[in-house]
Coordinates of N, CA, C and O in Angstrom, one line a residue:
X1 N -9.0 9.6 14.3 CA -9.8 9.9 13.2 C -9.3 9.3 12.0 O -8.1 9.6 11.6
X2 N -10.0 8.6 11.2 CA -9.6 8.1 9.9 C -10.0 9.1 8.9 O -11.2 9.2 8.5
X3 N -9.1 9.9 8.4 CA -9.4 11.0 7.5 C -9.9 10.5 6.2 O -10.6 11.2 5.5
X4 N -9.6 9.3 5.8 CA -10.0 8.8 4.5 C -11.5 8.5 4.5 O -12.2 8.5 3.5
X5 N -12.1 8.2 5.7 CA -13.5 7.8 5.8 C -14.3 8.8 6.5 O -15.5 8.6 6.7
X6 N -13.7 9.9 6.9 CA -14.5 10.9 7.7 C -15.4 11.7 6.8 O -15.0 12.1 5.7
X7 N -16.6 11.9 7.2 CA -17.5 12.7 6.4 C -17.9 14.0 7.2 O -18.8 14.7 6.8
X8 N -17.1 14.3 8.2 CA -17.3 15.5 9.0 C -16.7 16.7 8.3 O -15.5 16.6 7.9
X9 N -17.4 17.7 8.2 CA -16.8 19.0 7.7 C -16.5 19.9 8.9 O -17.4 20.1 9.7
X10 N -15.3 20.4 8.9 CA -14.9 21.2 10.0 C -14.7 22.6 9.5 O -14.0 22.8 8.5
X11 N -15.4 23.6 10.1 CA -15.2 25.0 9.7 C -14.1 25.6 10.5 O -14.2 25.6 11.7
X12 N -13.1 26.1 9.8 CA -11.9 26.7 10.5 C -12.2 28.2 10.7 O -12.5 28.8 9.7
X13 N -12.0 28.6 11.9 CA -12.1 30.0 12.2 C -10.8 30.7 12.1 O -10.7 31.9 11.8
X14 N -9.7 30.0 12.3 CA -8.3 30.5 12.2 C -7.5 29.5 11.3 O -7.6 28.3 11.5
X15 N -6.8 30.1 10.4 CA -6.0 29.2 9.5 C -4.6 29.8 9.4 O -4.4 31.0 9.3
X16 N -3.6 28.9 9.6 CA -2.2 29.3 9.3 C -1.9 28.7 8.0 O -1.8 27.5 7.8
X17 N -1.7 29.6 7.0 CA -1.4 29.2 5.6 C 0.1 29.2 5.4 O 0.8 30.2 5.7
X18 N 0.6 28.1 4.9 CA 2.1 28.0 4.7 C 2.3 27.5 3.3 O 1.6 26.6 2.8
X19 N 3.3 28.1 2.6 CA 3.7 27.7 1.3 C 5.0 26.9 1.5 O 6.0 27.4 2.0
X20 N 4.9 25.6 1.2 CA 6.1 24.8 1.5 C 7.1 24.9 0.4 O 6.9 25.5 -0.7
X21 N 8.3 24.3 0.7 CA 9.4 24.3 -0.3 C 9.1 23.5 -1.5 O 8.4 22.5 -1.4
X22 N 9.7 23.9 -2.6 CA 9.6 23.1 -3.9 C 10.8 22.1 -3.8 O 11.9 22.4 -4.2
X23 N 10.5 20.9 -3.3 CA 11.5 19.9 -3.2 C 12.0 19.3 -4.5 O 13.1 18.8 -4.6
X24 N 11.2 19.5 -5.5 CA 11.5 19.0 -6.9 C 12.8 19.7 -7.4 O 13.6 19.1 -8.1
X25 N 12.9 21.0 -7.1 CA 14.1 21.7 -7.6 C 15.2 21.9 -6.5 O 16.2 22.6 -6.8
X26 N 15.0 21.4 -5.3 CA 15.9 21.5 -4.2 C 17.2 20.6 -4.5 O 17.0 19.5 -4.8
X27 N 18.3 21.2 -4.3 CA 19.6 20.4 -4.4 C 19.9 19.9 -3.0 O 19.6 20.5 -2.0
X28 N 20.5 18.7 -2.9 CA 21.0 18.2 -1.7 C 20.2 17.0 -1.2 O 20.5 16.4 -0.1
X29 N 19.3 16.5 -1.9 CA 18.6 15.2 -1.6 C 17.8 15.3 -0.3 O 17.3 16.3 0.1
X30 N 17.7 14.1 0.4 CA 16.9 13.9 1.6 C 17.2 14.9 2.7 O 16.3 15.4 3.3
X31 N 18.5 15.1 3.0 CA 18.9 16.0 4.1 C 18.4 17.4 3.9 O 17.9 18.0 4.8
X32 N 18.6 17.9 2.7 CA 18.1 19.2 2.4 C 16.6 19.3 2.4 O 16.0 20.3 2.9
X33 N 15.9 18.2 2.0 CA 14.4 18.2 2.0 C 13.9 18.2 3.5 O 13.0 19.0 3.8
X34 N 14.5 17.4 4.3 CA 14.1 17.4 5.7 C 14.4 18.8 6.4 O 13.5 19.3 7.1
X35 N 15.5 19.4 6.1 CA 15.8 20.8 6.6 C 14.8 21.8 6.1 O 14.3 22.6 6.9
X36 N 14.5 21.8 4.9 CA 13.5 22.8 4.3 C 12.1 22.5 4.9 O 11.4 23.5 5.3
X37 N 11.7 21.3 5.0 CA 10.4 21.0 5.6 C 10.4 21.3 7.1 O 9.4 21.9 7.6
X38 N 11.4 21.1 7.8 CA 11.5 21.4 9.2 C 11.3 22.9 9.4 O 10.7 23.3 10.4
X39 N 12.0 23.7 8.6 CA 11.8 25.1 8.7 C 10.4 25.5 8.6 O 9.8 26.3 9.4
X40 N 9.7 25.0 7.6 CA 8.3 25.3 7.4 C 7.4 24.9 8.5 O 6.6 25.6 9.0
X41 N 7.6 23.6 8.9 CA 6.8 23.1 10.1 C 7.1 23.9 11.4 O 6.2 24.1 12.2
X42 N 8.4 24.2 11.6 CA 8.7 25.0 12.8 C 8.0 26.3 12.8 O 7.5 26.7 13.8
X43 N 8.0 27.0 11.7 CA 7.3 28.3 11.6 C 5.8 28.1 11.9 O 5.2 28.9 12.6
X44 N 5.2 27.0 11.4 CA 3.8 26.8 11.6 C 3.5 26.5 13.1 O 2.6 27.0 13.8
X45 N 4.4 25.6 13.7 CA 4.2 25.3 15.1 C 4.5 26.5 16.0 O 3.8 26.7 17.0
X46 N 5.4 27.3 15.6 CA 5.7 28.5 16.4 C 4.5 29.5 16.3 O 4.1 30.1 17.3
X47 N 3.9 29.7 15.2 CA 2.7 30.5 15.0 C 1.6 30.0 15.8 O 0.8 30.7 16.4
X48 N 1.4 28.7 15.8 CA 0.3 28.0 16.6 C 0.5 28.3 18.0 O -0.4 28.7 18.7
X49 N 1.7 28.2 18.5 CA 2.0 28.4 19.9 C 1.7 29.9 20.3 O 1.1 30.1 21.4
X50 N 2.1 30.8 19.5 CA 1.9 32.2 19.7 C 0.4 32.6 19.7 O 0.0 33.5 20.3
X51 N -0.4 31.8 18.9 CA -1.8 32.1 18.7 C -2.6 31.9 20.0 O -3.7 32.4 20.1
X52 N -2.1 30.9 20.8 CA -2.9 30.6 22.0 C -4.0 29.6 21.7 O -4.8 29.2 22.6
X53 N -4.2 29.2 20.4 CA -5.2 28.2 20.1 C -4.9 26.9 20.7 O -3.8 26.5 21.0
X54 N -6.0 26.1 20.9 CA -5.8 24.8 21.5 C -5.9 23.6 20.6 O -5.7 22.4 21.0
X55 N -6.2 23.8 19.3 CA -6.3 22.7 18.4 C -5.6 23.0 17.1 O -5.7 24.1 16.5
X56 N -4.8 22.0 16.6 CA -4.0 22.2 15.4 C -4.2 21.0 14.5 O -4.1 19.8 14.9
X57 N -4.6 21.2 13.3 CA -4.7 20.1 12.3 C -3.7 20.5 11.1 O -3.9 21.5 10.5
X58 N -2.7 19.7 10.9 CA -1.7 19.9 9.9 C -2.0 19.1 8.7 O -2.4 17.9 8.8
X59 N -1.8 19.7 7.5 CA -1.9 18.9 6.3 C -0.5 18.9 5.7 O 0.4 19.7 6.0
X60 N -0.2 17.8 5.0 CA 1.2 17.7 4.5 C 1.7 18.8 3.7 O 0.9 19.4 2.9
X61 N 2.9 19.2 3.8 CA 3.5 20.3 3.1 C 4.4 19.7 2.0 O 5.1 18.7 2.2
X62 N 4.3 20.3 0.8 CA 5.1 19.9 -0.4 C 5.0 18.4 -0.7 O 6.0 17.8 -1.1
X63 N 3.8 17.8 -0.5 CA 3.7 16.4 -0.6 C 3.2 15.9 -2.0 O 3.4 14.7 -2.3
X64 N 2.6 16.7 -2.8 CA 2.1 16.3 -4.1 C 3.3 16.1 -5.0 O 4.4 16.6 -4.8
X65 N 3.0 15.5 -6.1 CA 4.1 15.2 -7.1 C 4.7 16.4 -7.7 O 5.9 16.4 -8.1
X66 N 4.0 17.5 -7.8 CA 4.5 18.7 -8.3 C 5.7 19.3 -7.5 O 6.7 19.7 -8.0
X67 N 5.5 19.2 -6.2 CA 6.5 19.8 -5.3 C 7.5 18.8 -4.7 O 8.6 19.1 -4.2
X68 N 7.1 17.5 -4.6 CA 8.0 16.5 -4.0 C 9.0 15.9 -5.0 O 10.0 15.3 -4.5
X69 N 8.6 15.9 -6.2 CA 9.5 15.3 -7.2 C 9.9 13.9 -7.0 O 9.1 13.1 -6.6
X70 N 11.2 13.6 -7.1 CA 11.6 12.2 -6.9 C 11.6 11.7 -5.5 O 11.7 10.5 -5.2
X71 N 11.3 12.6 -4.6 CA 11.2 12.3 -3.2 C 9.8 11.8 -2.8 O 9.5 11.5 -1.6
X72 N 8.9 11.9 -3.7 CA 7.5 11.6 -3.4 C 7.2 10.3 -2.6 O 6.5 10.4 -1.7
X73 N 7.9 9.3 -2.9 CA 7.7 8.0 -2.2 C 8.2 8.0 -0.8 O 7.9 7.2 0.0
X74 N 9.1 9.0 -0.5 CA 9.7 9.1 0.8 C 9.0 10.1 1.7 O 9.5 10.3 2.9
X75 N 8.0 10.8 1.2 CA 7.4 11.9 1.9 C 6.9 11.6 3.3 O 7.1 12.4 4.3
X76 N 6.2 10.4 3.5 CA 5.8 10.2 4.9 C 6.9 10.2 5.9 O 6.9 10.8 7.0
X77 N 8.0 9.5 5.6 CA 9.2 9.4 6.4 C 9.9 10.8 6.6 O 10.2 11.2 7.7
X78 N 10.0 11.5 5.5 CA 10.6 12.8 5.5 C 9.8 13.8 6.4 O 10.4 14.6 7.1
X79 N 8.5 13.7 6.2 CA 7.6 14.6 7.0 C 7.8 14.3 8.5 O 7.8 15.2 9.3
X80 N 7.8 13.0 8.9 CA 8.0 12.6 10.3 C 9.3 13.2 10.8 O 9.4 13.8 11.9
X81 N 10.4 13.0 10.1 CA 11.7 13.5 10.5 C 11.7 15.0 10.6 O 12.2 15.6 11.6
X82 N 11.0 15.7 9.7 CA 10.9 17.2 9.7 C 10.1 17.7 10.9 O 10.5 18.7 11.5
X83 N 9.1 17.0 11.2 CA 8.2 17.4 12.4 C 9.0 17.3 13.7 O 8.9 18.1 14.6
X84 N 9.7 16.2 13.8 CA 10.6 16.0 15.0 C 11.6 17.1 15.1 O 11.8 17.7 16.2
X85 N 12.3 17.3 14.0 CA 13.3 18.4 14.0 C 12.7 19.8 14.3 O 13.2 20.6 15.1
X86 N 11.5 20.0 13.7 CA 10.9 21.3 14.0 C 10.5 21.5 15.4 O 10.7 22.6 16.0
X87 N 10.0 20.5 16.0 CA 9.6 20.5 17.4 C 10.8 20.8 18.3 O 10.7 21.6 19.2
X88 N 11.9 20.1 18.0 CA 13.1 20.2 18.8 C 13.7 21.6 18.7 O 14.4 22.1 19.7
X89 N 13.4 22.3 17.6 CA 14.0 23.7 17.4 C 13.2 24.8 18.1 O 13.6 25.9 18.2
X90 N 12.0 24.4 18.6 CA 11.1 25.4 19.2 C 11.6 25.8 20.6 O 12.3 25.0 21.3
X91 N 11.3 27.0 21.0 CA 11.6 27.5 22.4 C 10.8 26.6 23.4 O 9.7 26.1 23.0
X92 N 11.2 26.5 24.6 CA 10.5 25.6 25.6 C 9.1 26.0 25.8 O 8.2 25.1 25.9
X93 N 8.8 27.3 25.8 CA 7.4 27.7 26.0 C 6.5 27.3 24.8 O 5.3 26.9 25.1
X94 N 7.0 27.4 23.6 CA 6.2 26.9 22.5 C 6.0 25.4 22.5 O 4.9 24.9 22.2
X95 N 7.0 24.7 22.9 CA 6.9 23.2 23.0 C 5.8 22.9 24.1 O 5.0 22.0 23.9
X96 N 5.8 23.6 25.2 CA 4.9 23.3 26.2 C 3.4 23.6 25.7 O 2.5 22.8 26.0
X97 N 3.3 24.7 25.0 CA 1.9 25.0 24.4 C 1.5 23.8 23.5 O 0.3 23.4 23.6
X98 N 2.4 23.3 22.7 CA 2.0 22.3 21.7 C 1.6 21.0 22.5 O 0.6 20.4 22.1
X99 N 2.4 20.6 23.4 CA 2.1 19.3 24.1 C 0.8 19.5 25.0 O 0.2 18.5 25.3
X100 N 0.5 20.7 25.4 CA -0.7 20.8 26.2 C -2.0 21.1 25.3 O -3.1 21.3 25.8
X101 N -1.8 21.1 24.0 CA -3.0 21.4 23.1 C -4.0 20.3 23.3 O -3.7 19.1 23.6
X102 N -5.3 20.6 23.1 CA -6.3 19.7 23.2 C -6.4 18.7 22.1 O -6.9 17.6 22.2
X103 N -5.9 19.1 20.9 CA -5.9 18.2 19.7 C -4.8 18.6 18.8 O -4.6 19.8 18.4
X104 N -4.0 17.6 18.4 CA -3.0 17.8 17.3 C -3.2 16.7 16.3 O -3.2 15.5 16.7
X105 N -3.4 17.0 15.1 CA -3.6 16.0 14.0 C -2.8 16.3 12.8 O -2.6 17.4 12.4
X106 N -2.2 15.2 12.2 CA -1.6 15.2 10.9 C -2.3 14.1 10.2 O -2.1 13.0 10.4
X107 N -3.2 14.5 9.3 CA -4.1 13.5 8.7 C -3.6 13.2 7.3 O -3.7 14.1 6.4
X108 N -3.0 12.1 7.1 CA -2.4 11.7 5.8 C -2.7 10.2 5.6 O -2.9 9.4 6.5
X109 N -2.6 9.8 4.3 CA -2.6 8.4 3.9 C -1.8 8.4 2.6 O -1.5 9.4 2.0
X110 N -1.4 7.2 2.2 CA -0.8 7.1 0.9 C -1.6 6.2 0.1 O -2.2 5.2 0.6
X111 N -1.7 6.4 -1.2 CA -2.4 5.5 -2.1 C -1.6 4.6 -2.9 O -2.0 4.0 -3.9
X112 N -0.3 4.4 -2.4 CA 0.6 3.6 -3.1 C 1.5 4.3 -4.1 O 2.5 3.8 -4.5
X113 N 1.1 5.5 -4.5 CA 1.9 6.3 -5.5 C 3.0 7.1 -4.8 O 3.8 7.7 -5.4
X114 N 3.0 7.1 -3.4 CA 3.9 7.9 -2.7 C 3.4 9.3 -2.4 O 4.0 10.1 -1.7
X115 N 2.2 9.7 -3.0 CA 1.6 11.0 -2.7 C 0.7 10.9 -1.5 O 0.1 9.9 -1.3
X116 N 0.7 12.0 -0.8 CA -0.2 12.1 0.3 C -1.6 12.4 -0.2 O -1.8 13.1 -1.1
X117 N -2.6 11.9 0.6 CA -4.0 12.3 0.3 C -4.5 12.7 1.7 O -4.6 11.8 2.6
X118 N -4.9 13.9 1.9 CA -5.5 14.3 3.2 C -6.9 14.1 3.2 O -7.6 14.0 2.3

């Protein structure tokens, strides 16, 4: 699905709302940012696995300039690293649920500014 050109509106019956870390004020650079993002994504993935739902659409966490700060241009790579780390930290049963999901989506693009646009 090309989310930039999609005109389909999806009505969500279940939403996992997550408040991501403020990377702008986080000390420790990239490593700390990946760790903080991984914790947030792990909690989302774990909640998804416990829910028994079959479809997950993730939107970027802490990706706007307000929360990403100087790491804004690195957010696509940091997000990918955080998602891998989050998945690896899950219990085997949670990982199995996620890989057997009917749909997993992370819909992002960049407009050249380093900010995500979902």
